[in-house]
Coordinates of C-alpha atoms and ligand atoms in Angstrom, one line a residue:
X269 CA 34.9 207.6 -9.2
X270 CA 32.9 206.0 -6.5
X271 CA 33.6 208.4 -3.3
X272 CA 34.8 205.6 -1.7
X273 CA 36.0 202.9 -3.5
X274 CA 37.4 202.4 -7.4
X275 CA 35.7 203.4 -10.8
X276 CA 32.7 203.7 -12.0
X277 CA 29.8 203.9 -10.0
X278 CA 27.5 201.7 -11.5
X279 CA 30.3 198.5 -12.1
X280 CA 30.4 195.8 -9.9
X281 CA 32.5 192.6 -9.9
X282 CA 31.1 189.4 -9.0
X283 CA 33.2 186.9 -7.9
X284 CA 32.4 183.3 -8.3
X285 CA 30.6 181.8 -5.0
X286 CA 33.4 179.2 -4.7
X287 CA 36.5 181.3 -5.1
X288 CA 34.7 183.6 -2.2
X289 CA 34.0 180.1 0.3
X290 CA 37.4 179.3 -0.4
X291 CA 39.3 182.6 0.4
X292 CA 36.7 183.0 3.4
X293 CA 38.1 179.4 4.8
X294 CA 41.9 179.7 3.5
X295 CA 42.4 183.5 5.7
X296 CA 39.7 182.6 8.7
X297 CA 37.1 184.8 7.5
X298 CA 34.0 185.5 9.4
X299 CA 30.8 187.5 8.8
X300 CA 30.8 190.5 10.3
X301 CA 34.3 190.8 9.6
X302 CA 33.7 193.6 7.0
X303 CA 33.1 197.7 7.3
X304 CA 30.6 198.5 6.2
X305 CA 30.9 201.9 4.5
X306 CA 28.7 205.1 6.2
X307 CA 26.8 206.9 3.9
X308 CA 28.5 210.0 2.1
X309 CA 26.8 212.3 4.1
X310 CA 27.3 211.0 7.4
X311 CA 31.7 211.2 6.9
X312 CA 32.7 214.3 9.9
X313 CA 35.3 216.2 8.3
X314 CA 37.6 218.9 9.5
X315 CA 36.3 222.0 10.4
X316 CA 37.4 224.6 7.4
X317 CA 39.7 226.9 7.8
X318 CA 38.5 230.7 6.4
X319 CA 40.6 230.8 2.8
X320 CA 42.7 233.9 2.4
X321 CA 40.6 237.0 0.1
X322 CA 44.1 237.2 -2.0
X323 CA 44.1 233.7 -3.1
X324 CA 39.7 233.5 -3.2
X325 CA 40.9 236.1 -5.9
X326 CA 43.5 235.1 -7.7
X327 CA 41.8 231.4 -8.4
X328 CA 38.1 232.6 -9.6
X329 CA 36.7 228.8 -8.8
X330 CA 36.7 227.9 -5.8
X331 CA 34.6 224.8 -4.3
X332 CA 34.1 224.6 -0.4
X333 CA 30.9 222.3 -0.4
X334 CA 31.9 218.9 2.4
X335 CA 31.2 216.2 -0.9
X336 CA 34.1 218.5 -3.0
X337 CA 36.5 218.6 -0.3
X338 CA 35.7 214.7 0.8
X339 CA 36.2 213.7 -3.2
X340 CA 40.2 215.3 -2.9
X341 CA 40.5 214.2 0.6
X342 CA 42.6 211.1 -0.1
X343 CA 43.9 208.4 -3.1
X344 CA 43.2 205.0 -3.3
X345 CA 45.7 202.8 -0.4
X346 CA 44.2 200.5 1.9
X347 CA 44.4 203.3 4.4
X348 CA 42.9 205.4 2.3
X349 CA 39.9 203.9 1.8
X350 CA 39.4 202.2 5.3
X351 CA 39.3 206.2 6.7
X352 CA 36.7 206.4 3.6
X353 CA 34.3 203.4 4.3
X354 CA 34.7 204.7 8.3
X355 CA 34.1 208.2 8.0
X356 CA 36.7 209.0 9.8
X357 CA 39.3 211.6 7.8
X358 CA 42.0 213.5 10.1
X359 CA 42.7 215.8 7.0
X360 CA 40.5 217.2 4.2
X361 CA 41.8 220.2 2.1
X362 CA 39.9 223.2 3.4
X363 CA 38.9 224.0 -0.2
X364 CA 39.3 223.1 -3.6
X365 CA 40.3 225.7 -6.3
X366 CA 39.7 225.0 -9.9
X367 CA 41.8 227.1 -12.8
X368 CA 40.8 226.9 -15.8
X369 CA 45.2 227.1 -17.2
X370 CA 48.6 227.7 -17.0
X371 CA 48.3 231.8 -16.3
X372 CA 45.1 230.7 -13.6
X373 CA 47.6 228.2 -11.6
X374 CA 50.2 230.3 -11.8
X375 CA 48.1 233.5 -10.1
X376 CA 47.2 231.3 -7.4
X377 CA 50.6 229.8 -6.5
X378 CA 52.2 232.5 -6.2
X379 CA 48.8 234.1 -4.0
X380 CA 49.1 231.0 -1.9
X381 CA 52.9 231.2 -1.3
X382 CA 52.1 235.1 -0.4
X383 CA 49.4 234.0 1.9
X384 CA 51.1 230.7 3.1
X385 CA 48.7 228.2 2.2
X386 CA 49.4 225.0 1.2
X387 CA 48.6 223.5 -1.7
X388 CA 48.4 220.3 -2.8
X389 CA 47.8 219.0 -7.2
X390 CA 45.4 216.6 -7.4
X391 CA 45.1 214.8 -10.8
X392 CA 42.6 211.7 -10.3
X393 CA 42.9 211.4 -6.7
X394 CA 44.5 207.5 -7.7
X395 CA 47.8 207.6 -5.5
X396 CA 48.4 204.6 -3.2
X397 CA 51.4 206.2 -1.0
X398 CA 49.3 210.0 0.7
X399 CA 50.3 211.5 -2.2
X400 CA 47.3 213.9 -2.6
X401 CA 46.8 214.3 1.8
X402 CA 46.0 217.5 2.3
X403 CA 48.9 217.9 5.0
X404 CA 49.6 221.7 5.9
X405 CA 52.6 221.9 7.5
X406 CA 52.9 225.0 9.5
X407 CA 50.8 226.9 7.2
X408 CA 48.0 228.8 7.6
X409 CA 45.3 226.2 5.5
X410 CA 45.1 224.1 2.5
X411 CA 44.0 223.3 -0.9
X412 CA 43.5 220.6 -3.2
X413 CA 43.7 222.6 -7.0
X414 CA 42.0 220.6 -9.1
X415 CA 43.4 220.0 -12.5
X416 CA 40.4 218.8 -14.4
X417 CA 40.1 222.1 -16.2
X418 CA 43.2 221.8 -18.3
X419 CA 43.1 219.3 -21.2
X420 CA 44.8 221.0 -23.9
X421 CA 45.5 218.3 -27.0
X422 CA 48.0 220.1 -29.7
X423 CA 49.4 217.5 -32.0
X424 CA 52.8 217.3 -34.3
X425 CA 51.9 215.1 -37.2
X426 CA 55.5 215.2 -38.7
X427 CA 57.3 214.8 -35.5
X428 CA 54.8 212.3 -34.0
X429 CA 54.7 213.8 -30.9
X430 CA 51.6 215.7 -28.8
X431 CA 51.2 218.7 -26.4
X432 CA 48.9 217.3 -23.2
X433 CA 47.5 219.1 -20.7
X434 CA 47.7 217.2 -17.3
X435 CA 43.7 217.2 -16.4
X436 CA 43.1 214.4 -19.3
X437 CA 42.4 211.2 -18.0
X438 CA 43.8 208.0 -19.4
X439 CA 40.8 207.4 -21.8
X440 CA 40.6 210.8 -22.4
X441 CA 43.7 211.2 -24.0
X442 CA 43.7 208.0 -25.7
X443 CA 40.4 208.9 -26.8
X444 CA 41.9 212.0 -28.6
X445 CA 44.8 210.2 -29.6
X446 CA 42.9 207.0 -31.3
X447 CA 41.3 209.7 -33.6
X448 CA 44.4 211.4 -34.5
X449 CA 45.3 207.4 -35.5
X450 CA 48.2 207.2 -32.9
X451 CA 48.5 206.1 -29.1
X452 CA 51.2 207.0 -26.1
X453 CA 50.6 203.1 -25.1
X454 CA 50.3 203.8 -21.6
X455 CA 48.2 201.7 -19.5
X456 CA 48.4 201.6 -15.9
X457 CA 46.2 199.4 -13.8
X458 CA 44.9 203.0 -12.7
X459 CA 44.3 204.0 -16.3
X460 CA 40.2 204.9 -15.8
X461 CA 41.0 207.3 -13.5
X462 CA 44.3 209.3 -13.1
X463 CA 45.7 211.8 -15.2
X464 CA 48.6 212.6 -17.9
X465 CA 49.9 215.1 -15.2
X466 CA 49.4 212.4 -12.4
X467 CA 51.3 209.9 -14.7
X468 CA 54.6 212.5 -15.3
X469 CA 54.0 213.9 -11.5
X470 CA 54.6 209.9 -10.3
X471 CA 56.9 208.5 -12.9
X472 CA 54.1 205.8 -13.7
X473 CA 54.5 202.4 -16.0
X474 CA 51.7 201.0 -17.4
X475 CA 51.2 197.3 -18.1
X476 CA 53.0 197.9 -21.7
X477 CA 56.2 199.2 -20.6
X478 CA 58.7 196.9 -22.0
X479 CA 57.3 197.5 -25.5
X480 CA 56.4 201.3 -25.2
X481 CA 58.2 202.3 -22.2
X482 CA 57.5 203.9 -19.3
X483 CA 55.7 207.2 -18.9
X484 CA 58.9 208.7 -18.4
X485 CA 60.9 207.8 -21.3
X486 CA 58.1 209.1 -22.9
X487 CA 57.7 212.2 -22.2
X488 CA 60.1 214.8 -24.5
X489 CA 59.2 218.0 -22.4
X490 CA 57.6 219.5 -19.5
X491 CA 56.2 223.3 -18.2
X492 CA 56.7 223.6 -14.6
X493 CA 54.7 226.2 -12.8
X494 CA 55.9 226.9 -9.5
X495 CA 55.4 230.1 -7.3
X496 CA 58.7 231.6 -8.0
X497 CA 57.6 231.0 -12.4
X498 CA 57.6 228.8 -14.9
X499 CA 59.9 226.7 -16.2
X500 CA 59.9 225.0 -19.5
X501 CA 62.2 222.5 -21.5
X502 CA 62.6 222.4 -25.0
X503 CA 60.3 220.2 -27.0
X504 CA 63.2 218.4 -29.3
X505 CA 64.3 214.6 -29.3
X506 CA 67.1 215.1 -27.3
X507 CA 70.3 217.2 -26.1
X508 CA 73.4 217.8 -24.1
X509 CA 72.7 221.0 -22.8
X510 CA 74.1 219.5 -19.0
X511 CA 71.5 218.0 -16.7
X512 CA 68.3 216.9 -17.6
X513 CA 65.4 219.7 -15.7
X514 CA 62.8 217.5 -17.2
X515 CA 64.4 214.6 -15.0
X516 CA 64.0 216.9 -12.3
X517 CA 60.0 217.3 -12.6
X518 CA 59.2 214.2 -13.6
X519 CA 58.4 212.3 -10.4
X520 CA 58.2 215.9 -8.3
X521 CA 55.0 214.9 -7.0
X522 CA 53.9 218.6 -7.0
X523 CA 56.7 219.3 -4.3
X524 CA 58.2 221.7 -6.7
X525 CA 55.4 223.4 -8.6
X526 CA 52.6 222.5 -10.7
X527 CA 53.1 220.2 -14.2
X528 CA 50.9 222.3 -16.6
X529 CA 51.9 220.8 -19.9
X530 CA 53.1 217.7 -20.8
X531 CA 55.1 216.6 -24.5
X532 CA 55.1 213.0 -25.1
X533 CA 56.5 210.6 -28.2
X534 CA 53.6 209.2 -29.8
X535 CA 53.5 205.5 -31.7
X536 CA 50.8 204.7 -34.8
X537 CA 47.7 202.5 -33.4
X538 CA 48.6 199.0 -33.4
X539 CA 46.6 197.6 -36.1
X540 CA 47.1 194.0 -34.5
X541 CA 46.9 192.9 -30.7
X542 CA 48.0 189.6 -30.1
X543 CA 48.0 188.5 -26.3
X544 CA 48.7 184.7 -25.0
X545 CA 49.4 182.7 -22.0
X546 CA 52.6 180.0 -21.2
X547 CA 53.1 178.3 -17.9
X548 CA 56.8 178.1 -16.6
X549 CA 57.7 175.4 -13.6
X550 CA 58.5 177.8 -10.9
X551 CA 59.3 181.7 -10.6
X552 CA 62.9 181.2 -11.0
X553 CA 62.7 179.7 -14.0
X554 CA 60.1 181.9 -15.3
X555 CA 62.4 185.1 -14.2
X556 CA 65.1 183.2 -16.2
X557 CA 63.2 183.1 -19.1
X558 CA 62.0 186.9 -18.7
X559 CA 65.5 188.1 -18.3
X560 CA 66.8 185.6 -21.4
X561 CA 63.9 187.5 -23.6
X562 CA 65.2 191.4 -22.2
X563 CA 68.7 190.6 -22.3
X564 CA 68.3 189.6 -26.4
X565 CA 65.7 192.8 -26.4
X566 CA 62.8 190.3 -27.5
X567 CA 60.6 190.8 -25.1
X568 CA 56.8 191.1 -25.5
X569 CA 55.1 194.4 -25.1
X570 CA 53.0 193.3 -22.5
X571 CA 55.3 191.0 -19.7
X572 CA 54.0 189.7 -17.1
X573 CA 55.2 186.6 -14.5
X574 CA 53.4 185.7 -11.5
X575 CA 54.9 183.6 -9.0
X576 CA 53.4 180.0 -8.0
X577 CA 50.8 181.9 -4.9
X578 CA 49.6 185.0 -7.2
X579 CA 48.8 182.0 -10.7
X580 CA 47.3 179.9 -8.0
X581 CA 45.3 182.9 -6.7
X582 CA 44.4 184.3 -10.1
X583 CA 42.8 180.7 -11.5
X584 CA 41.0 180.5 -8.2
X585 CA 39.6 184.0 -8.3
X586 CA 39.0 183.2 -11.8
X587 CA 36.3 181.2 -11.5
X588 CA 38.0 178.4 -14.1
X589 CA 35.4 175.7 -12.6
X590 CA 34.0 172.7 -14.4
X591 CA 35.5 171.2 -17.3
X592 CA 37.4 174.0 -18.0
X593 CA 39.8 173.9 -15.0
X594 CA 39.7 170.0 -15.5
X595 CA 41.1 170.2 -19.0
X596 CA 43.6 173.2 -18.1
X597 CA 44.9 170.7 -15.1
X598 CA 45.2 167.6 -17.3
X599 CA 46.9 169.9 -19.6
X600 CA 49.2 171.3 -16.8
X601 CA 50.2 168.0 -15.3
X602 CA 50.8 166.2 -18.6
X603 CA 53.5 169.0 -19.4
X604 CA 54.4 169.0 -15.7
X605 CA 53.3 172.2 -14.9
X606 CA 50.6 172.0 -12.6
X607 CA 51.2 174.4 -9.1
X608 CA 53.5 176.3 -12.1
X609 CA 54.0 180.3 -12.8
X610 CA 51.3 181.8 -15.4
X611 CA 53.2 184.5 -17.5
X612 CA 51.0 186.5 -19.7
X613 CA 52.5 187.7 -23.2
X614 CA 51.5 190.7 -25.8
X615 CA 52.3 191.9 -28.6
X616 CA 50.8 194.7 -30.5
X617 CA 51.9 196.9 -33.9
X618 CA 51.6 196.1 -37.3
X619 CA 50.8 192.3 -38.0
X620 CA 54.2 191.4 -39.7
X621 CA 56.2 192.8 -36.8
X622 CA 53.9 191.0 -34.0
X623 CA 54.4 187.8 -36.1
X624 CA 58.3 187.8 -36.3
X625 CA 58.6 189.3 -33.3
X626 CA 55.9 186.5 -31.4
X627 CA 57.6 183.7 -32.9
X628 CA 61.2 185.0 -31.9
X629 CA 59.8 185.1 -28.1
X630 CA 57.8 181.8 -28.2
X631 CA 60.7 179.7 -29.3
X632 CA 63.3 181.8 -26.6
X633 CA 59.9 180.8 -23.6
X634 CA 59.8 177.1 -24.9
X635 CA 63.5 177.2 -25.0
X636 CA 63.5 178.0 -21.5
X637 CA 61.1 175.7 -20.3
X638 CA 57.9 177.2 -21.0
X639 CA 54.5 175.6 -21.6
X640 CA 52.1 177.1 -24.3
X641 CA 48.8 177.7 -22.8
X642 CA 47.4 179.4 -26.2
X643 CA 45.2 182.6 -26.6
X644 CA 42.6 182.0 -24.6
X645 CA 44.5 182.8 -20.8
X646 CA 46.1 185.9 -22.6
X647 CA 42.7 187.4 -23.7
X648 CA 41.3 186.3 -20.0
X649 CA 44.6 188.4 -19.1
X650 CA 43.3 191.0 -21.5
X651 CA 39.9 191.5 -20.4
X652 CA 40.1 192.0 -16.8
X653 CA 43.7 194.3 -17.0
X654 CA 41.6 196.8 -14.9
X655 CA 39.8 194.9 -13.1
X656 CA 41.9 194.3 -10.3
X657 CA 40.7 197.7 -8.4
X658 CA 37.2 196.7 -8.6
X659 CA 37.9 193.4 -7.1
X660 CA 39.7 195.2 -3.6
X661 CA 36.5 196.9 -3.7
X662 CA 34.5 193.1 -3.3
X663 CA 37.1 191.3 -1.1
X664 CA 37.5 194.9 0.9
X665 CA 33.1 193.8 1.6
X666 CA 33.9 190.5 2.5
X667 CA 36.5 191.8 5.4
X668 CA 39.6 191.0 3.5
X669 CA 42.5 193.4 4.1
X670 CA 43.7 193.9 0.5
X671 CA 47.0 196.0 -0.3
X672 CA 49.8 195.9 -3.0
X673 CA 53.4 196.9 -3.5
X674 CA 56.8 197.1 -5.4
X675 CA 60.2 197.7 -5.9
X676 CA 62.6 196.7 -7.7
X677 CA 66.3 195.3 -8.4
X678 CA 69.1 193.9 -10.4
X679 CA 68.5 190.6 -11.9
X680 CA 71.5 189.5 -9.8
X681 CA 69.8 190.9 -6.4
X682 CA 66.0 190.3 -7.3
X683 CA 65.5 186.3 -5.7
X684 CA 66.7 187.8 -2.7
X685 CA 64.4 190.7 -2.1
X686 CA 61.5 188.7 -2.9
X687 CA 62.3 185.7 -0.7
X688 CA 63.0 189.1 2.3
X689 CA 60.0 191.3 1.2
X690 CA 57.6 188.2 1.1
X691 CA 58.6 186.9 4.1
X692 CA 59.0 190.3 6.0
X693 CA 55.1 190.5 4.5
X694 CA 54.4 186.7 6.1
X695 CA 55.7 187.5 9.4
X696 CA 54.1 190.4 9.8
X697 CA 50.8 189.4 8.3
X698 CA 50.8 186.0 10.4
X699 CA 50.1 182.5 9.1
X700 CA 46.5 182.7 7.5
X701 CA 47.6 185.0 4.7
X702 CA 48.4 185.4 1.1
X703 CA 51.7 186.9 -0.5
X704 CA 52.0 186.9 -3.8
X705 CA 53.6 188.3 -6.2
X706 CA 54.8 189.0 -9.7
X707 CA 57.2 190.5 -12.3
X708 CA 55.6 193.3 -14.9
X709 CA 58.7 195.9 -15.8
X710 CA 61.4 194.0 -17.5
X711 CA 64.7 195.5 -18.1
X712 CA 68.2 194.2 -19.0
X713 CA 69.6 194.9 -15.7
X714 CA 66.3 194.3 -14.0
X715 CA 63.1 194.1 -13.1
X716 CA 60.3 195.2 -10.6
X717 CA 58.2 193.1 -8.4
X718 CA 55.0 194.4 -7.5
X719 CA 53.5 192.4 -4.5
X720 CA 49.7 192.1 -3.7
X721 CA 48.8 190.5 0.2
X722 CA 45.2 189.5 1.2
X723 CA 44.5 188.8 5.2
X724 CA 41.8 188.7 7.4
X725 CA 41.2 192.8 8.9
X726 CA 40.9 193.4 12.1
X727 CA 37.8 195.9 13.1
X728 CA 39.0 198.6 14.2
X729 CA 42.6 198.0 13.7
X730 CA 43.3 197.9 10.1
X731 CA 45.1 200.7 9.5
X732 CA 47.5 199.3 12.5
X733 CA 47.7 195.9 10.7
X734 CA 48.1 197.6 7.5
X735 CA 51.1 199.9 9.1
X736 CA 53.1 197.1 10.5
X737 CA 52.6 194.6 7.3
X738 CA 54.2 197.9 4.9
X739 CA 57.3 199.0 7.3
X740 CA 58.0 195.6 7.4
X741 CA 58.6 195.7 3.7
X742 CA 59.5 198.9 3.4
X743 CA 62.3 197.6 5.9
X744 CA 63.6 194.2 3.9
X745 CA 63.3 196.9 0.6
X746 CA 65.7 198.9 1.8
X747 CA 68.4 196.4 3.9
X748 CA 68.4 194.5 0.5
X749 CA 69.4 197.9 -1.5
X750 CA 66.0 198.2 -3.8
X751 CA 64.8 201.0 -4.6
X752 CA 61.5 201.5 -2.1
X753 CA 59.5 202.4 -5.3
X754 CA 59.8 201.5 -9.0
X755 CA 56.5 203.4 -9.8
X756 CA 53.8 204.0 -7.0
X757 CA 55.7 207.6 -5.9
X758 CA 57.0 208.3 -2.6
X759 CA 54.1 210.6 -1.6
X760 CA 53.7 210.8 2.3
X761 CA 54.2 206.8 3.1
X762 CA 57.2 206.2 1.2
X763 CA 59.0 209.9 2.7
X764 CA 61.0 208.5 5.4
X765 CA 62.5 206.1 3.3
X766 CA 64.4 208.7 1.1
X767 CA 67.2 209.2 3.0
X768 CA 68.3 205.4 2.2
X769 CA 67.2 205.7 -1.6
X770 CA 69.1 209.2 -2.1
X771 CA 72.1 209.3 0.5
X772 CA 71.9 212.8 2.9
X773 CA 73.2 214.8 0.0
X774 CA 71.6 213.6 -2.7
X775 CA 68.3 214.8 -0.1
X776 CA 69.8 218.2 0.3
X777 CA 70.6 218.7 -3.3
X778 CA 66.5 218.2 -4.0
X779 CA 65.8 220.2 -1.1
X780 CA 68.0 223.2 -2.6
X781 CA 65.9 222.6 -6.2
X782 CA 63.0 222.8 -3.8
X783 CA 64.0 225.8 -1.9
X784 CA 64.5 227.7 -5.0
X785 CA 61.3 226.6 -7.0
X786 CA 59.0 226.6 -3.4
X787 CA 61.6 229.2 -1.3
X788 CA 57.7 229.9 0.7
X789 CA 57.2 225.3 1.2
X790 CA 53.4 225.6 -0.2
X791 CA 54.3 222.8 -2.7
X792 CA 52.4 219.8 -1.1
X793 CA 54.1 219.7 2.1
X794 CA 55.0 216.6 4.0
X795 CA 55.6 214.3 0.6
X796 CA 58.2 213.6 -1.3
X797 CA 61.4 214.7 0.9
X798 CA 61.0 213.8 4.6
X799 CA 60.5 216.1 7.0
X800 CA 63.6 217.2 9.2
Ligands
LIG952 C1 44.2 200.8 -8.7 C2 45.3 200.8 -8.6 C3 46.3 201.1 -9.8 C4 47.6 201.7 -10.0 N1 48.2 201.3 -10.8 C5 49.2 201.7 -11.1 C6 49.8 200.9 -12.4 O1 49.5 200.0 -12.8 N2 51.0 202.4 -13.0 C7 51.8 202.8 -12.0 O2 52.5 203.6 -12.3 N3 51.0 203.3 -10.7 C8 49.5 202.8 -10.6 N4 49.1 202.9 -9.9 C9 49.0 204.6 -9.1 C10 48.5 205.5 -9.1 O3 47.3 205.1 -10.5 C11 49.7 206.7 -10.1 O4 50.2 206.9 -9.7 C12 49.0 207.6 -11.2 O5 50.3 208.1 -11.7 C13 48.6 208.9 -10.3 O6 47.9 209.8 -11.1 P1 46.7 210.5 -10.9 O7 46.3 211.5 -11.7 O8 45.4 210.1 -10.4 O9 47.7 211.3 -9.7 P2 47.0 212.2 -8.4 O10 46.8 210.6 -7.2 O11 45.6 212.6 -8.3 O12 48.3 212.5 -8.0 C14 49.7 211.5 -7.5 C15 50.8 213.1 -7.0 O13 51.2 214.0 -8.1 C16 51.0 215.0 -8.0 N5 50.1 215.7 -9.1 C17 49.1 215.4 -9.9 N6 48.7 215.8 -11.0 C18 50.0 217.1 -10.8 C19 50.5 217.8 -12.0 N7 49.9 218.1 -12.8 N8 51.5 218.5 -11.4 C20 52.1 218.4 -10.3 N9 51.6 217.2 -9.9 C21 50.8 216.5 -9.5 C22 50.1 214.7 -6.7 O14 50.0 216.2 -5.4 C23 50.1 213.7 -5.6 O15 51.3 213.6 -5.0 C24 47.5 202.4 -9.1 C25 46.8 203.2 -8.3 C26 45.4 202.6 -8.3 C27 44.9 203.0 -7.0

């Protein structure tokens, strides 16, 4: 991954010139607004603290070079990228440890607990909530525990399950599975860089979650290596033996221990993938259609509804210019859908099933008032499904502040939550900002809302500006009794809101589990649970 940006260092996204100019005009961006990234060797990291000898011996491989520490010092939220680009990092791990297996992880954790060394498990480092920040708490020093060497794959063909090492990246896991003729079907936008362990530790949700399920729904069993020992749940399809410890481990964000193996259900690789676009008159009509599809269990595997603003900006950034734009405009005008809301639908599976499910859903879409845009809108979404983070780098190069946040609620309160969070963001960012939203994970009882916002970044004040917007949105979410996160997890940034999420007794119960598994409190301090 680019050391201060996203993805493949050789890949850049070219934005159409007209789109850049339109965005500059709308947001009031002037030349000189952008942060020119410093070079990697100009970044000044905090002086490393010495690593206790017992930890060094237990670890085997210890990386202490500045570049290794820098590459594990931050996730990929907007403030992370600002800190990296300006070379101003207040925290960094004192060293990086890379155990080769679960036994090695156990030895390291035992030594770290005995020597009071904080441990930050590190998967792909794509956290957008400060999950991998090297916070030391009150410990002697802090290490990043890089899990990239734990990459086993063990397939049970009869049961269609696979046990995976946490260090496999999304593409590594999928290509191993592809060779076996199966798929997990878990494709978050961070797929290229995030890992199996990270998916489990954060309860990740992929773009096709309506069809395949969120990552936590795919998991059948976990192995957690904690400072006090190893906890394994049975590899079985279901159990009624008390509350689920698997669920306690999923979403634990490295604060209880390290997830050293994840067993998942897989499906035969799809023979056909069909994506297409539809246009709803407005966001309310679009939500009613998505709800109807979800409640009748007829939702496509991918269903994504953009609000009016996201639809407008996506079409602008895609540069749908010239003849194609005029043709689309004319068509939408004819169907009275100009200024409407784009719905992307995708079906995957066996040919006959795809066609059957698609025609059921198409009937519902039509009945709900949506107009068909055809396959090209769907294929264009499919081609650019992982482009968002590259786009963010380019927008930051122009001086745009770009960030995303997400939440979820029941259908009956989704409209209220949408208005409250959108209003809070606009209030914090001012008039010359763009706040847009989509629904991409739908359930029978509700859905998630995913907000993206752009504004002119004020040089030198970017992080304060971000903080004002983020807290306004989080407070609006809490006031509406929505969840503080549907899939980005808690990390450091959402920890202060966990009291509202779980209540005092709930927090104490989670704290008691942590106390039992990590009595020295070395696992990922300052994340998940609020500091008292
Ligand atoms: C551009 C972009 C797009 C994104 N899109 C999505 C999306 O579509 N859906 C989604 O759900 N999320 C998304 N995310 C968020 C992020 O990618 C996910 O949270 C992902 O699951 C994190 O995986 P990772 O391997 O990068 O974990 P990391 O960032 O390395 O770690 C995340 C947290 O989990 C802990 N951790 C990591 N591995 C382990 C382990 N083996 N055991 C215990 N703890 C561990 C870390 O300590 C940290 O607290 C996106 C992020 C970015 C930057």
